[in-house]
CSV table of C-alpha atoms and ligand atoms in Angstrom, one decimal:
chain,number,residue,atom,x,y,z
N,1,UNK,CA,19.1,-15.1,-4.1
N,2,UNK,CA,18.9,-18.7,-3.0
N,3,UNK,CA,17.1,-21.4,-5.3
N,4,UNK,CA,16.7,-23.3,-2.1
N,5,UNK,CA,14.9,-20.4,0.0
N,6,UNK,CA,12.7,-19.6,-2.7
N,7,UNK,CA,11.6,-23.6,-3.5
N,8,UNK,CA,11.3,-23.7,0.8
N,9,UNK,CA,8.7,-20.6,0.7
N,10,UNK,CA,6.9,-22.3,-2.3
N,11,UNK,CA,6.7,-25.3,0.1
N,12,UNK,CA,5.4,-23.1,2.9
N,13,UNK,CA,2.3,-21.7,0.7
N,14,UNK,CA,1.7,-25.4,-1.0
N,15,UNK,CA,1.4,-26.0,3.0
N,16,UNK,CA,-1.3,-23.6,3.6
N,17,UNK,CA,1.4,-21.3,5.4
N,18,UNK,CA,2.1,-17.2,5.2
N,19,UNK,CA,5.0,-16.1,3.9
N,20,UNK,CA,6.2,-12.5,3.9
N,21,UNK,CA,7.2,-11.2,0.7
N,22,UNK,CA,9.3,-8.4,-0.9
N,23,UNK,CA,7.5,-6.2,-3.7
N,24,UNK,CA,8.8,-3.1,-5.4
N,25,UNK,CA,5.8,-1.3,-3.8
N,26,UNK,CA,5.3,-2.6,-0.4
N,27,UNK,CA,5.6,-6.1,1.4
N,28,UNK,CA,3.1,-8.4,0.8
N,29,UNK,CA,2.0,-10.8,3.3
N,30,UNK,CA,0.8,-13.9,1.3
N,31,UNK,CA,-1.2,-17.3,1.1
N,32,UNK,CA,-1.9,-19.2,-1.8
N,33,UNK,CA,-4.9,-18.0,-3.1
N,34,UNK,CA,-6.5,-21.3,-4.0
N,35,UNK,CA,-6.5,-22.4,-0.2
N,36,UNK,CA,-9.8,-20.8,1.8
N,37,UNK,CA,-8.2,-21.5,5.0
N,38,UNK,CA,-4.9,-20.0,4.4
N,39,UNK,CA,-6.3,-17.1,3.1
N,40,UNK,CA,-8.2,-16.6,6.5
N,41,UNK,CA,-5.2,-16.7,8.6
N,42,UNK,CA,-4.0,-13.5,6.6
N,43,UNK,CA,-6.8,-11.7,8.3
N,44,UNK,CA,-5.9,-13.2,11.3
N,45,UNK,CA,-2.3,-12.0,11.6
N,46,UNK,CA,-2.9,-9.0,10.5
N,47,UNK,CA,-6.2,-8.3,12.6
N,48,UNK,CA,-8.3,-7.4,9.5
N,49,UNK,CA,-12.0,-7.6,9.4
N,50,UNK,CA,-13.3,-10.3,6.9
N,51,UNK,CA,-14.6,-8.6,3.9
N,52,UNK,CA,-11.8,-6.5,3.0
N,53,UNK,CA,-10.7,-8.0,-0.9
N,54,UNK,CA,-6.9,-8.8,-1.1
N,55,UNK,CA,-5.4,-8.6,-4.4
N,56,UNK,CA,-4.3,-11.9,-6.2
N,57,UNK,CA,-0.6,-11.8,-7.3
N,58,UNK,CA,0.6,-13.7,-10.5
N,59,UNK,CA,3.7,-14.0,-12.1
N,60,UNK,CA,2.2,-12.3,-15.3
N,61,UNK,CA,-0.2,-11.3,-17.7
N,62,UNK,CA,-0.7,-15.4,-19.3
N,63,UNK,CA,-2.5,-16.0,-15.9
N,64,UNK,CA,-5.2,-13.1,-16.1
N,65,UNK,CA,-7.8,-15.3,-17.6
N,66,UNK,CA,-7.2,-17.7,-15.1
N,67,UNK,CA,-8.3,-15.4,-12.4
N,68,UNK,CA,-10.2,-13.3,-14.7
N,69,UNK,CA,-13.1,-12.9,-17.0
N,70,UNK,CA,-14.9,-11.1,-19.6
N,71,UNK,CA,-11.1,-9.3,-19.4
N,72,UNK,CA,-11.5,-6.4,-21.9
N,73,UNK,CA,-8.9,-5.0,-24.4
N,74,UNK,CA,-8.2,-2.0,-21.9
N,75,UNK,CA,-6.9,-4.5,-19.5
N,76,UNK,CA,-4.9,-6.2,-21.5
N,77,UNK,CA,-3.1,-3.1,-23.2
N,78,UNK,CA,-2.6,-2.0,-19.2
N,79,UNK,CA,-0.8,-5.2,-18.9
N,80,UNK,CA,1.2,-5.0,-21.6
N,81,UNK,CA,2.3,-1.8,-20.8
N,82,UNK,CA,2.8,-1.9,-16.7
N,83,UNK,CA,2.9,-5.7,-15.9
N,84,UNK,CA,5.2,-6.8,-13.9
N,85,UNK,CA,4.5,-3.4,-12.2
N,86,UNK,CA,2.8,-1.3,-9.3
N,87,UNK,CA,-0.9,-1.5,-11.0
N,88,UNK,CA,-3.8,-3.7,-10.1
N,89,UNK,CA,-6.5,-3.9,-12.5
N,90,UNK,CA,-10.3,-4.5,-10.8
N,91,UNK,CA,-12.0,-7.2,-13.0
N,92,UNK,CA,-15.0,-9.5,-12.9
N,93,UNK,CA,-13.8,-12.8,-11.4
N,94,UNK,CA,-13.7,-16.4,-12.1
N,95,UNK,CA,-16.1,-17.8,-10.1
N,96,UNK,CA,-13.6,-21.0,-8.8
N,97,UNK,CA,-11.9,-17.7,-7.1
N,98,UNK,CA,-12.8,-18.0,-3.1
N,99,UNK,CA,-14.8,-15.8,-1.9
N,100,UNK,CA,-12.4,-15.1,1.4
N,101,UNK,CA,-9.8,-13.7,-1.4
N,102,UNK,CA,-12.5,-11.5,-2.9
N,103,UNK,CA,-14.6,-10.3,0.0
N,104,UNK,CA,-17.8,-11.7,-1.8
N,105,UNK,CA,-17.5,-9.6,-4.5
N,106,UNK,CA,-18.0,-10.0,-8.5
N,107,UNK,CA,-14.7,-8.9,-8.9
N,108,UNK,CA,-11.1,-9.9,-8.3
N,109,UNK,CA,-8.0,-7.3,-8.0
N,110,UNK,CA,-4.8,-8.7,-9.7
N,111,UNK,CA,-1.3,-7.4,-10.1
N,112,UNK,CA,1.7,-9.0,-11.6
N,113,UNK,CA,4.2,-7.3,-9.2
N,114,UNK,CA,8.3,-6.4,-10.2
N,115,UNK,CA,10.8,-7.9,-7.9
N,116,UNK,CA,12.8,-10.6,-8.9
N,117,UNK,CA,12.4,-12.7,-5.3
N,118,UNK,CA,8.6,-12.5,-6.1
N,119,UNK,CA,8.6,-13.4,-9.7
N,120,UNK,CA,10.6,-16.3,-8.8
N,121,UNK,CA,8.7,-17.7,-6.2
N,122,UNK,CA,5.6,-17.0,-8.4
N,123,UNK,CA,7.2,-18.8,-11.3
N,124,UNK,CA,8.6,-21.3,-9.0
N,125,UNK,CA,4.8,-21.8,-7.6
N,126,UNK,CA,2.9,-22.0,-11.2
N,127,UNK,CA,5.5,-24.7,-11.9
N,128,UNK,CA,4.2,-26.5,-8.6
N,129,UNK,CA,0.5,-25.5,-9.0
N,130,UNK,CA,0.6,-27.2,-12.6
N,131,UNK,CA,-0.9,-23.9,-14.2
N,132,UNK,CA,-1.5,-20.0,-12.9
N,133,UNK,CA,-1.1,-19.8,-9.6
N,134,UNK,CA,-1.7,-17.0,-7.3
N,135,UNK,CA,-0.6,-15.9,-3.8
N,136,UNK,CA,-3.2,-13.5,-2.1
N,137,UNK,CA,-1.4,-10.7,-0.3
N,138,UNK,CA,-2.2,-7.5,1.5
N,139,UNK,CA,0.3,-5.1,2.7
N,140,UNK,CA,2.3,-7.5,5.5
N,141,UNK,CA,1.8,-4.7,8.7
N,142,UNK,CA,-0.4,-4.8,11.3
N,143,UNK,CA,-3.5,-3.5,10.8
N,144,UNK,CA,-3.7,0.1,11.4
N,145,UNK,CA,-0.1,0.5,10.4
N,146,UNK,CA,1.6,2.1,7.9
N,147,UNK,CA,2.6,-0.6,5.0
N,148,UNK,CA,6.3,-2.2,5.8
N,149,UNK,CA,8.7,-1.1,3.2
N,150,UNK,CA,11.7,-3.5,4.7
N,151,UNK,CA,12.2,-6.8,6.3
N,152,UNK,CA,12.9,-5.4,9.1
N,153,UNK,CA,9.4,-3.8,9.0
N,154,UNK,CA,7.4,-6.8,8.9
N,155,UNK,CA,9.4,-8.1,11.7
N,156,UNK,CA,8.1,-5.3,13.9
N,157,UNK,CA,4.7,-5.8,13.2
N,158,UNK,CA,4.2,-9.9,12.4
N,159,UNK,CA,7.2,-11.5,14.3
N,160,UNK,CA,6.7,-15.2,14.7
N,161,UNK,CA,3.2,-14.7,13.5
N,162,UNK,CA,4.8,-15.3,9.9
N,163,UNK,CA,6.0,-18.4,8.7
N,164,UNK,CA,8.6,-17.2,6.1
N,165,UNK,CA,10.2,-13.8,5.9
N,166,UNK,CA,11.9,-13.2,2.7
N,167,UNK,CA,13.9,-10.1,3.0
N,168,UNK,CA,14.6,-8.4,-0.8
N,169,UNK,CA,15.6,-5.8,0.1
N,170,UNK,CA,14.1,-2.2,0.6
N,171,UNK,CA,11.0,-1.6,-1.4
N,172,UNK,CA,12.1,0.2,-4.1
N,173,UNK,CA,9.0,2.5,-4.6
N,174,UNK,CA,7.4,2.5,-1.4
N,175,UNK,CA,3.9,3.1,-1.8
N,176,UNK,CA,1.2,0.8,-2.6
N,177,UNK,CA,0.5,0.0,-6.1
N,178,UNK,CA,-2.2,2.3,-8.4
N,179,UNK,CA,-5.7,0.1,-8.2
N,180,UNK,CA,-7.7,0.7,-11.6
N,181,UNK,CA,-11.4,-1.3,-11.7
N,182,UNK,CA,-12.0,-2.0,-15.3
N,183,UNK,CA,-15.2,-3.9,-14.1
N,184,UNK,CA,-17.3,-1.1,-14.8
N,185,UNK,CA,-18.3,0.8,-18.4
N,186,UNK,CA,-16.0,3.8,-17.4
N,187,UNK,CA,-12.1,3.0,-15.9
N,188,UNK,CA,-12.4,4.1,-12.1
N,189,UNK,CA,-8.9,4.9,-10.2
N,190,UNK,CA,-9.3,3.1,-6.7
N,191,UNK,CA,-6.0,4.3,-5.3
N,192,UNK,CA,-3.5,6.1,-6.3
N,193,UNK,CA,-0.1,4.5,-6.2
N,194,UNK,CA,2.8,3.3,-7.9
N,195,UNK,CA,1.9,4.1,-11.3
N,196,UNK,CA,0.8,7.9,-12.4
N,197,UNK,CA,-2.8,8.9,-13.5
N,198,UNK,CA,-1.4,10.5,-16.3
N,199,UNK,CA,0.6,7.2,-17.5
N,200,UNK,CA,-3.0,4.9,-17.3
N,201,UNK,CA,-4.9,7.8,-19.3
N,202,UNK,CA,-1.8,7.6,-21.9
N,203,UNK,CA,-2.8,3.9,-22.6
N,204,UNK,CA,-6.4,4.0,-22.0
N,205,UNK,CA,-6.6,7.2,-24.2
N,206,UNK,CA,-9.0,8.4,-22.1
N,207,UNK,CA,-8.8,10.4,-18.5
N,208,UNK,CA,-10.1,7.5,-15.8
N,209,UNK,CA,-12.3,8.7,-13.4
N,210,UNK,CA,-11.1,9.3,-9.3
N,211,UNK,CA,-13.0,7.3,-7.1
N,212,UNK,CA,-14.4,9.9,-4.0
N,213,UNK,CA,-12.2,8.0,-1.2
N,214,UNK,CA,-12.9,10.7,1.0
N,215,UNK,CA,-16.6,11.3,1.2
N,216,UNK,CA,-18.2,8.0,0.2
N,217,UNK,CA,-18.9,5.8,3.5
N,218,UNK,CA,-17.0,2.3,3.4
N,219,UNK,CA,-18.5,-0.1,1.3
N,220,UNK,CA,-20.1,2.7,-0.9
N,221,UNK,CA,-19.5,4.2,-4.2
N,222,UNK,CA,-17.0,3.5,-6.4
N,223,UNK,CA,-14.1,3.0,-4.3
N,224,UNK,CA,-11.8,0.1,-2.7
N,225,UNK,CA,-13.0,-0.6,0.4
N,226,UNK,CA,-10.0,-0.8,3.2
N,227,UNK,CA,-9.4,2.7,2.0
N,228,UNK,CA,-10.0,4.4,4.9
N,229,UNK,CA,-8.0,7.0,6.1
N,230,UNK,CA,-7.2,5.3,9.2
N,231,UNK,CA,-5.8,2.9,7.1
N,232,UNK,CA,-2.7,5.1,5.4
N,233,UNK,CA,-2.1,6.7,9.3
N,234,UNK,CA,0.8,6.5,11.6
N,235,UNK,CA,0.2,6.7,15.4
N,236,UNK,CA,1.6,10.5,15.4
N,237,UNK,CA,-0.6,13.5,14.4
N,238,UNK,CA,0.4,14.3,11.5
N,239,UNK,CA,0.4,18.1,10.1
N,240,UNK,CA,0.3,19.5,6.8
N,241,UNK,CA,2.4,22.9,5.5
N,242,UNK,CA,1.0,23.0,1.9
N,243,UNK,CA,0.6,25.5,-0.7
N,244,UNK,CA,2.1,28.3,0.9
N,245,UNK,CA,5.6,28.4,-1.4
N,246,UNK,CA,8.2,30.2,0.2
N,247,UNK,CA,6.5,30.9,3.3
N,248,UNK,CA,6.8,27.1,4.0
N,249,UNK,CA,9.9,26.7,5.9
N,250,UNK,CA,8.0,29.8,8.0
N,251,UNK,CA,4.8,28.4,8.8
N,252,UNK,CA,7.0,24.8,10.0
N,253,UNK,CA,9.1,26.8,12.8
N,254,UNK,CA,6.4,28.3,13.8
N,255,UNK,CA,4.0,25.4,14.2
N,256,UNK,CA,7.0,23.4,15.3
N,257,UNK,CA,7.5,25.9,18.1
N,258,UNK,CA,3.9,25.9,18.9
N,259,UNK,CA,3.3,22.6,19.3
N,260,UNK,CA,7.0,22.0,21.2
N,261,UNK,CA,5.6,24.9,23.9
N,262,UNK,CA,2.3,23.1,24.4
N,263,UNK,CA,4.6,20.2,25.4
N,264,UNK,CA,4.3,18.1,22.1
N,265,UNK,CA,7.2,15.8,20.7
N,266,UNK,CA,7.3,17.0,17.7
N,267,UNK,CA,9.2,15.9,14.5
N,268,UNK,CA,9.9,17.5,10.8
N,269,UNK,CA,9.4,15.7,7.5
N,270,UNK,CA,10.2,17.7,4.7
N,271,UNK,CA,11.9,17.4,1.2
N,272,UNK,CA,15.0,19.3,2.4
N,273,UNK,CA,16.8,20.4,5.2
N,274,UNK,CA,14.5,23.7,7.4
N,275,UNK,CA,17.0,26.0,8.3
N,276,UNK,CA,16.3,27.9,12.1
N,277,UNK,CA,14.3,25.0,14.2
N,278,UNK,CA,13.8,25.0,17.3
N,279,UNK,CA,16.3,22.6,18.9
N,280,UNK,CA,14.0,20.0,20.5
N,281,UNK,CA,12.4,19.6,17.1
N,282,UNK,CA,12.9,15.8,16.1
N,283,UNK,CA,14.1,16.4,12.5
N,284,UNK,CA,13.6,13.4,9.9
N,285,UNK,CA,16.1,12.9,7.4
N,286,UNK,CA,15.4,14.9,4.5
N,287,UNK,CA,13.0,13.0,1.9
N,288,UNK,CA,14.4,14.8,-1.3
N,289,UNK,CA,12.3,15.3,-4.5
N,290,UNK,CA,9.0,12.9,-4.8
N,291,UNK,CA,10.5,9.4,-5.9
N,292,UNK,CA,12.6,9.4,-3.1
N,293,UNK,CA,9.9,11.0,-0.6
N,294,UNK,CA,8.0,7.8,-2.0
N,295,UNK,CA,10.6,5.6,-1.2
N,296,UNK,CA,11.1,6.8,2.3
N,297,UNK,CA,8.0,7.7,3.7
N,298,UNK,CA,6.7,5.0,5.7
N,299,UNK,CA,10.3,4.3,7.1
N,300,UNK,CA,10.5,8.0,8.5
N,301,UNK,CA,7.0,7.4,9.7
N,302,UNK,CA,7.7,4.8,11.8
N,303,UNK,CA,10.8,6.3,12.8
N,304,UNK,CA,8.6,9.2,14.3
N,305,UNK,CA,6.4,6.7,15.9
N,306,UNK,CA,9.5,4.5,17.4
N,307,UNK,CA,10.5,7.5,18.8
N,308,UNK,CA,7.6,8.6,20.6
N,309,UNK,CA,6.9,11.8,18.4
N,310,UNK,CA,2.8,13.2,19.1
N,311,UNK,CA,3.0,15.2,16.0
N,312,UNK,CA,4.8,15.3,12.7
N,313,UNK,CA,5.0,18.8,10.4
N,314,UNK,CA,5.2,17.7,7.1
N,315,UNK,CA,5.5,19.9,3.7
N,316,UNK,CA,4.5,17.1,0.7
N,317,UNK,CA,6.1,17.1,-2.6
N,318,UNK,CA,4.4,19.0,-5.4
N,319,UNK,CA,1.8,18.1,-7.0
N,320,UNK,CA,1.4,15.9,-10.4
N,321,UNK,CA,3.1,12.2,-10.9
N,322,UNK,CA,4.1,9.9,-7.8
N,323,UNK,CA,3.9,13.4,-5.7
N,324,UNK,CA,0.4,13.4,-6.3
N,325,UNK,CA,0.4,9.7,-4.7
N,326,UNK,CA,2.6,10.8,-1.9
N,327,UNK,CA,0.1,13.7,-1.2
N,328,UNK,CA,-2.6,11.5,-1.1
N,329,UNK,CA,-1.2,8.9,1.9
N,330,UNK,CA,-0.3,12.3,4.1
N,331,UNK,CA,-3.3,13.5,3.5
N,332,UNK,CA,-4.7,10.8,4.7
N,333,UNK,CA,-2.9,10.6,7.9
N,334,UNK,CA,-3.2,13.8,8.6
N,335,UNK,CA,-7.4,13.4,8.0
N,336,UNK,CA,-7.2,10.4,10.5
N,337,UNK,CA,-4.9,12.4,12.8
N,338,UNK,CA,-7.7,14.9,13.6
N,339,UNK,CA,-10.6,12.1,13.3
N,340,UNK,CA,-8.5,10.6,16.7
N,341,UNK,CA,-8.3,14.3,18.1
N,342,UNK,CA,-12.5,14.6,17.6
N,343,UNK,CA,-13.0,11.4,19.2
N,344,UNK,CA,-10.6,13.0,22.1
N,345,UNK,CA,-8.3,9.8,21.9
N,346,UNK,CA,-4.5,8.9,21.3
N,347,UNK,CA,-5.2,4.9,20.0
N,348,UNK,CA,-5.1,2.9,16.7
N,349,UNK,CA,-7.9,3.6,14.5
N,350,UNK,CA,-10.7,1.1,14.6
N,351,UNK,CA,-10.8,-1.8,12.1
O,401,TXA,O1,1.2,-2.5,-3.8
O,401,TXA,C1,0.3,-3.2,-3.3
O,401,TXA,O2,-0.8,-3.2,-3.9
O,401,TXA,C2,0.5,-4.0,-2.1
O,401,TXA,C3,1.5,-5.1,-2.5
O,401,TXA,C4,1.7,-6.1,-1.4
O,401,TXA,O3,1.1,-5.7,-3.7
O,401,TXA,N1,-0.7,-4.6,-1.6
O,401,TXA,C5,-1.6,-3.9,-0.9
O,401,TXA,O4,-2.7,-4.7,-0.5
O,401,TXA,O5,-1.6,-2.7,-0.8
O,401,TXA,P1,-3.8,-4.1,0.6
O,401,TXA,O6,-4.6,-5.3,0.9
O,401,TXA,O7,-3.1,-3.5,1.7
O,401,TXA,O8,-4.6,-3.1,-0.3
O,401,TXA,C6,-5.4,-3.6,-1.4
O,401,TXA,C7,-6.4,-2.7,-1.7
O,401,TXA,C8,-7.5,-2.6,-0.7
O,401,TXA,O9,-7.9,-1.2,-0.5
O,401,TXA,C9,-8.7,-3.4,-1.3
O,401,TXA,O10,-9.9,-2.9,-0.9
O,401,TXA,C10,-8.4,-3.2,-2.8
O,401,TXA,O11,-7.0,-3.3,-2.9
O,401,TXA,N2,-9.0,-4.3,-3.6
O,401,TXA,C11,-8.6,-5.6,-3.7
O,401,TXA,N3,-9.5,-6.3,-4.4
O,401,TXA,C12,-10.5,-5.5,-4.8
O,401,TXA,C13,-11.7,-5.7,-5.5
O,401,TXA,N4,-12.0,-6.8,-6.1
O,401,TXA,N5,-12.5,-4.6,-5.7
O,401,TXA,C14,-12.1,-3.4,-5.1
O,401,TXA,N6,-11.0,-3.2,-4.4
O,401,TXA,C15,-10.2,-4.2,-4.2
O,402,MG,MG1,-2.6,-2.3,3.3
């Protein structure tokens, strides 16, 4: 890793620029989070409606109170215990914190993520910033993507629109990070991500509750708001073969064969190899046990969509731990996959 590329992309956010950046969970695509106008060109590039809060970034847990306030012990145990790492705690804001970065609201997500190019270039940038900086930084696709879990990713969806790629490498978890809001009385899990359920109720010695992302319209109830099906959905259908055990592999050829005679492309994404399909099925490299399906999932999404595929048969990884994450991003494409079939269209989701 190169001193000099990482002191040129602290230049580029001092600027007011975007720079792309690696994360153990997803690429981020980031502005410095003290600059208003910087911040807006993030929703710009990535055709986000205004509104939508981004989480700040810092290099650790030193700069919560910086960003922070009224930060209760809970948070600061989940610090200690996950930062750097795939969690972003929900807490009531500083009020210097710009409103574009926070959507308008009380509260400000933070995360301290784990991947050396990021930690340096926050380091690098709190150095510069002559305190606790923060970059703001959504997930660096498109909107309406998938999240970009390579370089190579964000150059598909952002090209020149970026100032600075920095390519770390391939996200080594691959789904988003686990948003907790501790801004409330009771601990309220946003999303489900990087980090298990069962990990945060270790520290917080208590079970937190599951925000209802499915029924509660946006910007209702306790939930994050982006968090939309559509927003977790790849351009092909997407099918789920779940809780049938054995019969599995069964149920696949034969929806496979269905969908192939009704003149679908159609591709396979399952944890190991389906013996006996039909030839024209498209089949995905195997995604192995639920870490790895982690890791790989939005790659072989895109994959399906590069290669023209209308509907994906998918069997998710068990239940329980980063499965249970996993499970929750198909499930959400498959939910937005028959919203676009209702509304009798084959198009990106509305923003
Ligand atoms: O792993 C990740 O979290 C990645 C990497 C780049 O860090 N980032 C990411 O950002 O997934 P984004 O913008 O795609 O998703 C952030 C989610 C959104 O659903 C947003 O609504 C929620 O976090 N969020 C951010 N600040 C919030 C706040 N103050 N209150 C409630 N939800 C918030
Ligand atoms: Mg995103």
């Amino acid at each position: 890793m190169s001193d000099e590329l990482i002191e040129h992309a602290v230049r580029v956010l001092l600027d007011g620029g975007l720079v792309a950046l690696p994360t153990e969970t997803v690429y981020g695509l980031a502005a410095d989070a003290t600059n208003p106008v910087a911040v807006r060109r993030i929703f710009e590039v990535k055709g986000r409606p205004l509104g939508h809060p981004l989480i700040v970034h810092v290099s650790s847990g030193r700069s919560l109170d910086a960003w922070a306030t009224e930060v209760p012990d809970r948070a600061r145990h989940l610090v200690e215990q996950f930062w750097p790492g795939p969690l972003t705690l929900v807490l009531a804001r500083q009020p210097g914190v710009p409103d574009v970065v926070t959507g308008g609201r009380p509260t400000v997500g933070l995360r301290a993520p784990d991947h050396p190019m990021a930690q340096d270039l926050l380091r690098r940038l709190d150095l510069q910033a002559g305190g606790w900086a923060g970059v703001a930084a959504p997930s660096a696709n498109r909107f309406g993507r998938v999240s970009p879990t390579t370089a190579a990713h964000v150059r598909a969806d952002l090209g020149t629109d970026v100032d600075l790629i920095l390519d770390g490498g391939p996200s080594r978890l691959g789904v988003e990070s686990t948003i907790v809001d501790l801004s409330q009385d009771r601990p309220i899990v946003l999303r489900l991500g990087g980090v298990t359920v069962e990990a945060v109720a270790e520290v917080l010695g208590e079970r937190p509750e599951l925000a209802d992302a499915w029924s509660a319209p946006e910007g209702e109830g306790p939930r994050a708001p982006g968090m939309s099906t559509a927003h977790y959905a790849p351009q092909p259908r997407v099918v789920l073969v779940d809780d049938v055990g054995a019969f599995a592999q069964d149920l696949v050829i034969r929806l496979v064969g269905e969908r192939l005679a009704a003149g679908d492309r159609v591709a396979v994404l399952a944890p190991t190899v389906v013996d006996g399909l039909p030839p024209d099925a498209i089949e995905l490299e195997p995604v192995g046990p639920a870490a790895n399906y982690a890791r790989v999932l939005y790659d072989r999404l895109r994959q399906a969509d590069r290669l023209g595929v209308d509907v994906i048969v998918a069997i998710p990884p068990p239940p329980g731990g980063l499965g249970e994450s996993v499970r929750d991003r198909l499930s959400r494409a498959a939910v937005a996959g028959l919203q676009r079939i209702e509304r009798g269209r084959r198009e990106p989701p509305d923003p």
